Amino acid sequence: MTSPFASGRDLADAVVESARRVGTTTPAVRGADWRLAQVTAVGAGTVTADGIVCRCLDSYPQPAVGDLIVITQSSAGNWLAAGRTATADLGIGQFVTAIKATDTSRTNNATPSDDPELSFMVAANAKYTVEGWIKYSALVDLDITIDWTVPSGALGEWTGHGMGLGTTGQTTNGYSIRTETNDVSQPRNFSGTTSAAGEYSVLIYGALRVQGTGGTYALQWSQGNTGATATTVYTDSWLRLTRIS
């Protein structure tokens, strides 16, 4: 019987090629590996990416169709979804914090403008939660106005827990506190006191739903009423923005 291989060298090459083909498709031979893949479906604790069902790690709690992710395979052939690759924007579940490094004072100005340090860039069609702590001082009747710069069409709510207007000083019951909920770009005033040297704070909580246009999201502020005694927002005031979808 005539061999299909013309020589021993041809036979050796065929064996090597056959072993290579088996090795590239057999995890036990190839060993573990990883690669990038795009999510096409989300299940209960799993995602499907490039036709492969992968179990998500705890560090990837909110998968979404379209995510570009790292998937990794064990030598036994099991697949894990390690998480999203980084983008220019925050990933879902990630947060960023802005903190003031210097005091900012404003006088004779009751028109809110962006704080020079408390601002972020937000992505189109993304949702965020916001929280923060604003330390300030203001004279009674001059007060402080807090407002926001938001991208065009953005929706959401915010609330500031701070001194109600007309508060002149501490009583046996403490201070009056504002608790209203406000539209995402609606301003609110918080009181100063009879001592311009008094230092107070506003706790910030809210949600931002960006529509088709991303852009700047920033805390604005000014005096509540124009006056020569400064309203000041202090070092260590901060905002934290967390992306939730």
JSON list of C-alpha atoms in Angstrom, two decimals, residues 115-229:
[
{"chain": "A", "resi": 115, "resn": "ASP", "atom": "CA", "xyz": [-17.47, 76.62, 41.63]},
{"chain": "A", "resi": 116, "resn": "PRO", "atom": "CA", "xyz": [-13.90, 76.42, 40.26]},
{"chain": "A", "resi": 117, "resn": "GLU", "atom": "CA", "xyz": [-13.31, 72.95, 41.72]},
{"chain": "A", "resi": 118, "resn": "LEU", "atom": "CA", "xyz": [-16.67, 71.18, 42.14]},
{"chain": "A", "resi": 119, "resn": "SER", "atom": "CA", "xyz": [-17.49, 70.04, 38.60]},
{"chain": "A", "resi": 120, "resn": "PHE", "atom": "CA", "xyz": [-17.53, 66.90, 36.43]},
{"chain": "A", "resi": 121, "resn": "MET", "atom": "CA", "xyz": [-17.95, 65.81, 32.82]},
{"chain": "A", "resi": 122, "resn": "VAL", "atom": "CA", "xyz": [-20.92, 63.44, 32.35]},
{"chain": "A", "resi": 123, "resn": "ALA", "atom": "CA", "xyz": [-21.77, 61.12, 29.48]},
{"chain": "A", "resi": 124, "resn": "ALA", "atom": "CA", "xyz": [-24.84, 61.17, 27.23]},
{"chain": "A", "resi": 125, "resn": "ASN", "atom": "CA", "xyz": [-27.62, 58.71, 28.15]},
{"chain": "A", "resi": 126, "resn": "ALA", "atom": "CA", "xyz": [-26.07, 57.94, 31.55]},
{"chain": "A", "resi": 127, "resn": "LYS", "atom": "CA", "xyz": [-27.57, 58.06, 35.05]},
{"chain": "A", "resi": 128, "resn": "TYR", "atom": "CA", "xyz": [-25.77, 59.15, 38.20]},
{"chain": "A", "resi": 129, "resn": "THR", "atom": "CA", "xyz": [-26.30, 59.70, 41.89]},
{"chain": "A", "resi": 130, "resn": "VAL", "atom": "CA", "xyz": [-24.71, 62.69, 43.59]},
{"chain": "A", "resi": 131, "resn": "GLU", "atom": "CA", "xyz": [-23.82, 63.32, 47.21]},
{"chain": "A", "resi": 132, "resn": "GLY", "atom": "CA", "xyz": [-21.69, 65.87, 48.94]},
{"chain": "A", "resi": 133, "resn": "TRP", "atom": "CA", "xyz": [-20.94, 68.27, 51.78]},
{"chain": "A", "resi": 134, "resn": "ILE", "atom": "CA", "xyz": [-20.68, 72.02, 51.27]},
{"chain": "A", "resi": 135, "resn": "LYS", "atom": "CA", "xyz": [-19.11, 74.07, 54.07]},
{"chain": "A", "resi": 136, "resn": "TYR", "atom": "CA", "xyz": [-19.87, 77.79, 53.91]},
{"chain": "A", "resi": 137, "resn": "SER", "atom": "CA", "xyz": [-20.20, 81.04, 55.81]},
{"chain": "A", "resi": 138, "resn": "ALA", "atom": "CA", "xyz": [-22.63, 83.87, 55.05]},
{"chain": "A", "resi": 139, "resn": "LEU", "atom": "CA", "xyz": [-24.18, 86.86, 56.76]},
{"chain": "A", "resi": 140, "resn": "VAL", "atom": "CA", "xyz": [-27.90, 86.67, 57.55]},
{"chain": "A", "resi": 141, "resn": "ASP", "atom": "CA", "xyz": [-30.00, 88.10, 54.68]},
{"chain": "A", "resi": 142, "resn": "LEU", "atom": "CA", "xyz": [-27.03, 87.71, 52.31]},
{"chain": "A", "resi": 143, "resn": "ASP", "atom": "CA", "xyz": [-27.15, 83.90, 52.64]},
{"chain": "A", "resi": 144, "resn": "ILE", "atom": "CA", "xyz": [-25.97, 81.44, 49.97]},
{"chain": "A", "resi": 145, "resn": "THR", "atom": "CA", "xyz": [-27.70, 80.28, 46.78]},
{"chain": "A", "resi": 146, "resn": "ILE", "atom": "CA", "xyz": [-26.85, 76.80, 45.49]},
{"chain": "A", "resi": 147, "resn": "ASP", "atom": "CA", "xyz": [-27.63, 75.96, 41.87]},
{"chain": "A", "resi": 148, "resn": "TRP", "atom": "CA", "xyz": [-26.33, 73.59, 39.16]},
{"chain": "A", "resi": 149, "resn": "THR", "atom": "CA", "xyz": [-24.94, 73.57, 35.64]},
{"chain": "A", "resi": 150, "resn": "VAL", "atom": "CA", "xyz": [-26.38, 70.55, 33.80]},
{"chain": "A", "resi": 151, "resn": "PRO", "atom": "CA", "xyz": [-26.21, 69.32, 30.19]},
{"chain": "A", "resi": 152, "resn": "SER", "atom": "CA", "xyz": [-29.06, 70.32, 27.88]},
{"chain": "A", "resi": 153, "resn": "GLY", "atom": "CA", "xyz": [-32.18, 68.24, 28.51]},
{"chain": "A", "resi": 154, "resn": "ALA", "atom": "CA", "xyz": [-30.88, 66.63, 31.71]},
{"chain": "A", "resi": 155, "resn": "LEU", "atom": "CA", "xyz": [-33.47, 65.48, 34.26]},
{"chain": "A", "resi": 156, "resn": "GLY", "atom": "CA", "xyz": [-33.34, 64.56, 37.92]},
{"chain": "A", "resi": 157, "resn": "GLU", "atom": "CA", "xyz": [-33.75, 65.83, 41.48]},
{"chain": "A", "resi": 158, "resn": "TRP", "atom": "CA", "xyz": [-31.62, 67.12, 44.33]},
{"chain": "A", "resi": 159, "resn": "THR", "atom": "CA", "xyz": [-32.05, 68.12, 47.93]},
{"chain": "A", "resi": 160, "resn": "GLY", "atom": "CA", "xyz": [-29.88, 70.14, 50.28]},
{"chain": "A", "resi": 161, "resn": "HIS", "atom": "CA", "xyz": [-30.14, 69.69, 54.03]},
{"chain": "A", "resi": 162, "resn": "GLY", "atom": "CA", "xyz": [-29.01, 73.07, 55.35]},
{"chain": "A", "resi": 163, "resn": "MET", "atom": "CA", "xyz": [-30.22, 76.04, 57.37]},
{"chain": "A", "resi": 164, "resn": "GLY", "atom": "CA", "xyz": [-33.62, 77.42, 56.46]},
{"chain": "A", "resi": 165, "resn": "LEU", "atom": "CA", "xyz": [-33.89, 81.09, 55.51]},
{"chain": "A", "resi": 166, "resn": "GLY", "atom": "CA", "xyz": [-34.35, 83.53, 58.35]},
{"chain": "A", "resi": 167, "resn": "THR", "atom": "CA", "xyz": [-32.30, 81.52, 60.82]},
{"chain": "A", "resi": 168, "resn": "THR", "atom": "CA", "xyz": [-30.26, 84.04, 62.81]},
{"chain": "A", "resi": 169, "resn": "GLY", "atom": "CA", "xyz": [-28.58, 81.75, 65.29]},
{"chain": "A", "resi": 170, "resn": "GLN", "atom": "CA", "xyz": [-28.85, 78.53, 67.25]},
{"chain": "A", "resi": 171, "resn": "THR", "atom": "CA", "xyz": [-31.82, 78.05, 69.58]},
{"chain": "A", "resi": 172, "resn": "THR", "atom": "CA", "xyz": [-32.44, 75.40, 72.22]},
{"chain": "A", "resi": 173, "resn": "ASN", "atom": "CA", "xyz": [-33.85, 73.30, 69.35]},
{"chain": "A", "resi": 174, "resn": "GLY", "atom": "CA", "xyz": [-30.84, 73.83, 67.08]},
{"chain": "A", "resi": 175, "resn": "TYR", "atom": "CA", "xyz": [-31.38, 75.27, 63.60]},
{"chain": "A", "resi": 176, "resn": "SER", "atom": "CA", "xyz": [-34.28, 75.15, 61.15]},
{"chain": "A", "resi": 177, "resn": "ILE", "atom": "CA", "xyz": [-33.41, 72.81, 58.23]},
{"chain": "A", "resi": 178, "resn": "ARG", "atom": "CA", "xyz": [-34.60, 72.81, 54.60]},
{"chain": "A", "resi": 179, "resn": "THR", "atom": "CA", "xyz": [-35.55, 69.41, 53.22]},
{"chain": "A", "resi": 180, "resn": "GLU", "atom": "CA", "xyz": [-37.38, 70.18, 49.94]},
{"chain": "A", "resi": 181, "resn": "THR", "atom": "CA", "xyz": [-36.74, 68.15, 46.84]},
{"chain": "A", "resi": 182, "resn": "ASN", "atom": "CA", "xyz": [-35.80, 70.29, 43.84]},
{"chain": "A", "resi": 183, "resn": "ASP", "atom": "CA", "xyz": [-35.55, 69.92, 40.08]},
{"chain": "A", "resi": 184, "resn": "VAL", "atom": "CA", "xyz": [-32.05, 69.03, 38.88]},
{"chain": "A", "resi": 185, "resn": "SER", "atom": "CA", "xyz": [-31.32, 72.66, 37.88]},
{"chain": "A", "resi": 186, "resn": "GLN", "atom": "CA", "xyz": [-33.47, 74.49, 40.44]},
{"chain": "A", "resi": 187, "resn": "PRO", "atom": "CA", "xyz": [-31.66, 76.87, 42.84]},
{"chain": "A", "resi": 188, "resn": "ARG", "atom": "CA", "xyz": [-32.20, 76.95, 46.62]},
{"chain": "A", "resi": 189, "resn": "ASN", "atom": "CA", "xyz": [-31.10, 79.49, 49.21]},
{"chain": "A", "resi": 190, "resn": "PHE", "atom": "CA", "xyz": [-29.69, 78.58, 52.61]},
{"chain": "A", "resi": 191, "resn": "SER", "atom": "CA", "xyz": [-29.37, 80.98, 55.49]},
{"chain": "A", "resi": 192, "resn": "GLY", "atom": "CA", "xyz": [-26.46, 82.88, 56.90]},
{"chain": "A", "resi": 193, "resn": "THR", "atom": "CA", "xyz": [-26.44, 84.07, 60.51]},
{"chain": "A", "resi": 194, "resn": "THR", "atom": "CA", "xyz": [-25.81, 87.29, 62.40]},
{"chain": "A", "resi": 195, "resn": "SER", "atom": "CA", "xyz": [-22.12, 86.32, 62.58]},
{"chain": "A", "resi": 196, "resn": "ALA", "atom": "CA", "xyz": [-20.44, 86.25, 59.17]},
{"chain": "A", "resi": 197, "resn": "ALA", "atom": "CA", "xyz": [-17.67, 84.23, 60.81]},
{"chain": "A", "resi": 198, "resn": "GLY", "atom": "CA", "xyz": [-20.06, 81.35, 61.57]},
{"chain": "A", "resi": 199, "resn": "GLU", "atom": "CA", "xyz": [-19.38, 78.22, 59.51]},
{"chain": "A", "resi": 200, "resn": "TYR", "atom": "CA", "xyz": [-22.25, 75.96, 58.43]},
{"chain": "A", "resi": 201, "resn": "SER", "atom": "CA", "xyz": [-22.89, 73.23, 55.89]},
{"chain": "A", "resi": 202, "resn": "VAL", "atom": "CA", "xyz": [-25.32, 71.80, 53.37]},
{"chain": "A", "resi": 203, "resn": "LEU", "atom": "CA", "xyz": [-25.58, 68.04, 52.79]},
{"chain": "A", "resi": 204, "resn": "ILE", "atom": "CA", "xyz": [-26.25, 67.28, 49.12]},
{"chain": "A", "resi": 205, "resn": "TYR", "atom": "CA", "xyz": [-28.11, 64.26, 47.72]},
{"chain": "A", "resi": 206, "resn": "GLY", "atom": "CA", "xyz": [-29.63, 63.75, 44.30]},
{"chain": "A", "resi": 207, "resn": "ALA", "atom": "CA", "xyz": [-29.92, 61.94, 40.97]},
{"chain": "A", "resi": 208, "resn": "LEU", "atom": "CA", "xyz": [-28.96, 63.07, 37.47]},
{"chain": "A", "resi": 209, "resn": "ARG", "atom": "CA", "xyz": [-30.38, 61.54, 34.28]},
{"chain": "A", "resi": 210, "resn": "VAL", "atom": "CA", "xyz": [-28.44, 62.74, 31.26]},
{"chain": "A", "resi": 211, "resn": "GLN", "atom": "CA", "xyz": [-30.31, 62.61, 27.96]},
{"chain": "A", "resi": 212, "resn": "GLY", "atom": "CA", "xyz": [-28.77, 62.62, 24.47]},
{"chain": "A", "resi": 213, "resn": "THR", "atom": "CA", "xyz": [-26.25, 65.38, 25.23]},
{"chain": "A", "resi": 214, "resn": "GLY", "atom": "CA", "xyz": [-23.39, 64.97, 27.70]},
{"chain": "A", "resi": 215, "resn": "GLY", "atom": "CA", "xyz": [-21.35, 67.82, 29.14]},
{"chain": "A", "resi": 216, "resn": "THR", "atom": "CA", "xyz": [-20.57, 69.69, 32.34]},
{"chain": "A", "resi": 217, "resn": "TYR", "atom": "CA", "xyz": [-22.31, 68.98, 35.63]},
{"chain": "A", "resi": 218, "resn": "ALA", "atom": "CA", "xyz": [-21.18, 71.52, 38.22]},
{"chain": "A", "resi": 219, "resn": "LEU", "atom": "CA", "xyz": [-22.22, 73.04, 41.51]},
{"chain": "A", "resi": 220, "resn": "GLN", "atom": "CA", "xyz": [-23.01, 76.72, 41.10]},
{"chain": "A", "resi": 221, "resn": "TRP", "atom": "CA", "xyz": [-23.34, 79.17, 43.96]},
{"chain": "A", "resi": 222, "resn": "SER", "atom": "CA", "xyz": [-23.47, 82.84, 44.88]},
{"chain": "A", "resi": 223, "resn": "GLN", "atom": "CA", "xyz": [-24.69, 85.13, 47.60]},
{"chain": "A", "resi": 224, "resn": "GLY", "atom": "CA", "xyz": [-28.43, 84.91, 48.10]},
{"chain": "A", "resi": 225, "resn": "ASN", "atom": "CA", "xyz": [-28.61, 88.70, 48.06]},
{"chain": "A", "resi": 226, "resn": "THR", "atom": "CA", "xyz": [-25.94, 91.12, 46.90]},
{"chain": "A", "resi": 227, "resn": "GLY", "atom": "CA", "xyz": [-23.75, 92.50, 49.68]},
{"chain": "A", "resi": 228, "resn": "ALA", "atom": "CA", "xyz": [-20.23, 93.61, 50.52]},
{"chain": "A", "resi": 229, "resn": "THR", "atom": "CA", "xyz": [-19.70, 90.94, 53.20]}
]
